[in-house]
Amino acid sequence: LSSGINAEYGDTERELKRIAEFLGVELTEELKDRVLYEGKFETMQKNDATNYSWIAKKDKPFIRKGKVGGWIGQLTEGQSAELDVAVEKVRTAGGKIRCT
């Protein structure tokens, strides 16, 4: 048994099956449907337990749009450059980061 699992966005049902197998959990249809529903962007955005509403500003929600690359418009050029340096350090150290 390994100590961790990497999951990727894309084929959610396939990844959910892999995670359930890793955890030793029986993935019934009812559980699968519940996890897929609770994991939807729209559901998490409305859920106070996952949307950081207690710290987010009313006019700037913590969970914004759920679109790939949406962060680009949120960072200054300086912040983006700092992030590039940090990502490169992780990659140089052998870490795997996939940016899209």
mmCIF file of C-alpha atoms in Angstrom:
data_model
loop_
_atom_site.group_PDB
_atom_site.id
_atom_site.type_symbol
_atom_site.label_atom_id
_atom_site.label_comp_id
_atom_site.label_asym_id
_atom_site.label_seq_id
_atom_site.Cartn_x
_atom_site.Cartn_y
_atom_site.Cartn_z
ATOM 1 C CA LEU A 1 0.000 0.000 0.000
ATOM 2 C CA SER A 2 1.459 3.334 -0.987
ATOM 3 C CA SER A 3 1.170 6.389 1.219
ATOM 4 C CA GLY A 4 -0.449 8.690 -1.317
ATOM 5 C CA ILE A 5 -2.294 9.018 -4.584
ATOM 6 C CA ASN A 6 -2.198 11.630 -7.307
ATOM 7 C CA ALA A 7 -5.527 12.510 -8.851
ATOM 8 C CA GLU A 8 -6.051 14.599 -11.961
ATOM 9 C CA TYR A 9 -8.969 16.595 -13.221
ATOM 10 C CA GLY A 10 -10.501 15.379 -16.423
ATOM 11 C CA ASP A 11 -12.106 11.971 -16.136
ATOM 12 C CA THR A 12 -13.750 12.477 -12.755
ATOM 13 C CA GLU A 13 -15.478 9.105 -12.520
ATOM 14 C CA ARG A 14 -12.285 7.210 -13.340
ATOM 15 C CA GLU A 15 -10.343 9.179 -10.724
ATOM 16 C CA LEU A 16 -13.101 8.677 -8.163
ATOM 17 C CA LYS A 17 -12.899 4.911 -8.684
ATOM 18 C CA ARG A 18 -9.112 5.028 -8.241
ATOM 19 C CA ILE A 19 -9.429 7.056 -5.026
ATOM 20 C CA ALA A 20 -12.095 4.732 -3.591
ATOM 21 C CA GLU A 21 -9.918 1.717 -4.383
ATOM 22 C CA PHE A 22 -6.917 3.401 -2.768
ATOM 23 C CA LEU A 23 -8.939 4.136 0.373
ATOM 24 C CA GLY A 24 -10.513 0.689 0.439
ATOM 25 C CA VAL A 25 -14.007 2.157 0.172
ATOM 26 C CA GLU A 26 -16.825 0.442 -1.714
ATOM 27 C CA LEU A 27 -18.001 2.916 -4.320
ATOM 28 C CA THR A 28 -21.731 2.302 -4.555
ATOM 29 C CA GLU A 29 -23.803 4.168 -7.132
ATOM 30 C CA GLU A 30 -25.342 6.218 -4.319
ATOM 31 C CA LEU A 31 -21.929 7.212 -2.930
ATOM 32 C CA LYS A 32 -20.557 7.947 -6.405
ATOM 33 C CA ASP A 33 -23.524 10.198 -7.203
ATOM 34 C CA ARG A 34 -23.162 12.018 -3.867
ATOM 35 C CA VAL A 35 -19.423 12.603 -4.263
ATOM 36 C CA LEU A 36 -19.830 13.773 -7.861
ATOM 37 C CA TYR A 37 -22.585 16.178 -6.788
ATOM 38 C CA GLU A 38 -20.708 17.538 -3.754
ATOM 39 C CA GLY A 39 -17.545 17.928 -5.830
ATOM 40 C CA LYS A 40 -19.185 20.018 -8.542
ATOM 41 C CA PHE A 41 -17.870 23.540 -8.774
ATOM 42 C CA GLU A 42 -21.340 25.048 -8.389
ATOM 43 C CA THR A 43 -22.071 22.984 -5.271
ATOM 44 C CA MET A 44 -18.762 23.844 -3.616
ATOM 45 C CA GLN A 45 -19.192 27.524 -4.477
ATOM 46 C CA LYS A 46 -22.489 27.597 -2.526
ATOM 47 C CA ASN A 47 -21.299 25.476 0.419
ATOM 48 C CA ASP A 48 -20.055 27.515 3.400
ATOM 49 C CA ALA A 49 -17.843 24.580 4.429
ATOM 50 C CA THR A 50 -15.858 24.786 1.172
ATOM 51 C CA ASN A 51 -16.158 28.330 -0.146
ATOM 52 C CA TYR A 52 -14.176 30.195 2.535
ATOM 53 C CA SER A 53 -17.095 32.599 2.953
ATOM 54 C CA TRP A 54 -15.934 33.397 6.483
ATOM 55 C CA ILE A 55 -12.752 35.047 5.151
ATOM 56 C CA ALA A 56 -13.666 36.102 1.613
ATOM 57 C CA LYS A 57 -14.828 39.621 0.882
ATOM 58 C CA LYS A 58 -18.413 39.967 -0.297
ATOM 59 C CA ASP A 59 -17.381 41.576 -3.598
ATOM 60 C CA LYS A 60 -14.453 39.129 -4.119
ATOM 61 C CA PRO A 61 -15.481 35.545 -3.421
ATOM 62 C CA PHE A 62 -12.719 33.021 -2.723
ATOM 63 C CA ILE A 63 -14.130 30.625 -5.312
ATOM 64 C CA ARG A 64 -14.487 32.707 -8.423
ATOM 65 C CA LYS A 65 -15.480 31.100 -11.730
ATOM 66 C CA GLY A 66 -13.967 27.639 -11.916
ATOM 67 C CA LYS A 67 -12.375 28.282 -15.294
ATOM 68 C CA VAL A 68 -8.913 27.089 -16.285
ATOM 69 C CA GLY A 69 -6.491 30.020 -16.397
ATOM 70 C CA GLY A 70 -8.799 32.329 -14.450
ATOM 71 C CA TRP A 71 -5.952 33.166 -12.080
ATOM 72 C CA ILE A 72 -4.118 35.027 -14.852
ATOM 73 C CA GLY A 73 -6.332 38.080 -14.527
ATOM 74 C CA GLN A 74 -5.982 38.054 -10.725
ATOM 75 C CA LEU A 75 -2.193 38.314 -10.423
ATOM 76 C CA THR A 76 0.034 41.287 -11.101
ATOM 77 C CA GLU A 77 3.004 40.774 -13.408
ATOM 78 C CA GLY A 78 5.258 40.678 -10.346
ATOM 79 C CA GLN A 79 3.157 38.024 -8.622
ATOM 80 C CA SER A 80 3.080 35.959 -11.795
ATOM 81 C CA ALA A 81 6.884 36.181 -12.061
ATOM 82 C CA GLU A 82 7.241 35.060 -8.417
ATOM 83 C CA LEU A 83 4.981 32.109 -9.100
ATOM 84 C CA ASP A 84 7.044 31.165 -12.175
ATOM 85 C CA VAL A 85 10.208 31.143 -10.046
ATOM 86 C CA ALA A 86 8.558 28.970 -7.360
ATOM 87 C CA VAL A 87 7.240 26.499 -9.941
ATOM 88 C CA GLU A 88 10.656 26.236 -11.573
ATOM 89 C CA LYS A 89 12.249 25.483 -8.174
ATOM 90 C CA VAL A 90 9.802 22.631 -7.640
ATOM 91 C CA ARG A 91 10.441 21.260 -11.136
ATOM 92 C CA THR A 92 14.221 21.545 -10.712
ATOM 93 C CA ALA A 93 13.952 19.591 -7.463
ATOM 94 C CA GLY A 94 12.162 16.792 -9.342
ATOM 95 C CA GLY A 95 8.608 17.772 -8.492
ATOM 96 C CA LYS A 96 5.860 17.419 -11.060
ATOM 97 C CA ILE A 97 3.652 20.405 -11.777
ATOM 98 C CA ARG A 98 1.357 20.581 -14.753
ATOM 99 C CA CYS A 99 0.336 24.090 -15.763
ATOM 100 C CA THR A 100 -2.332 24.762 -18.349
#
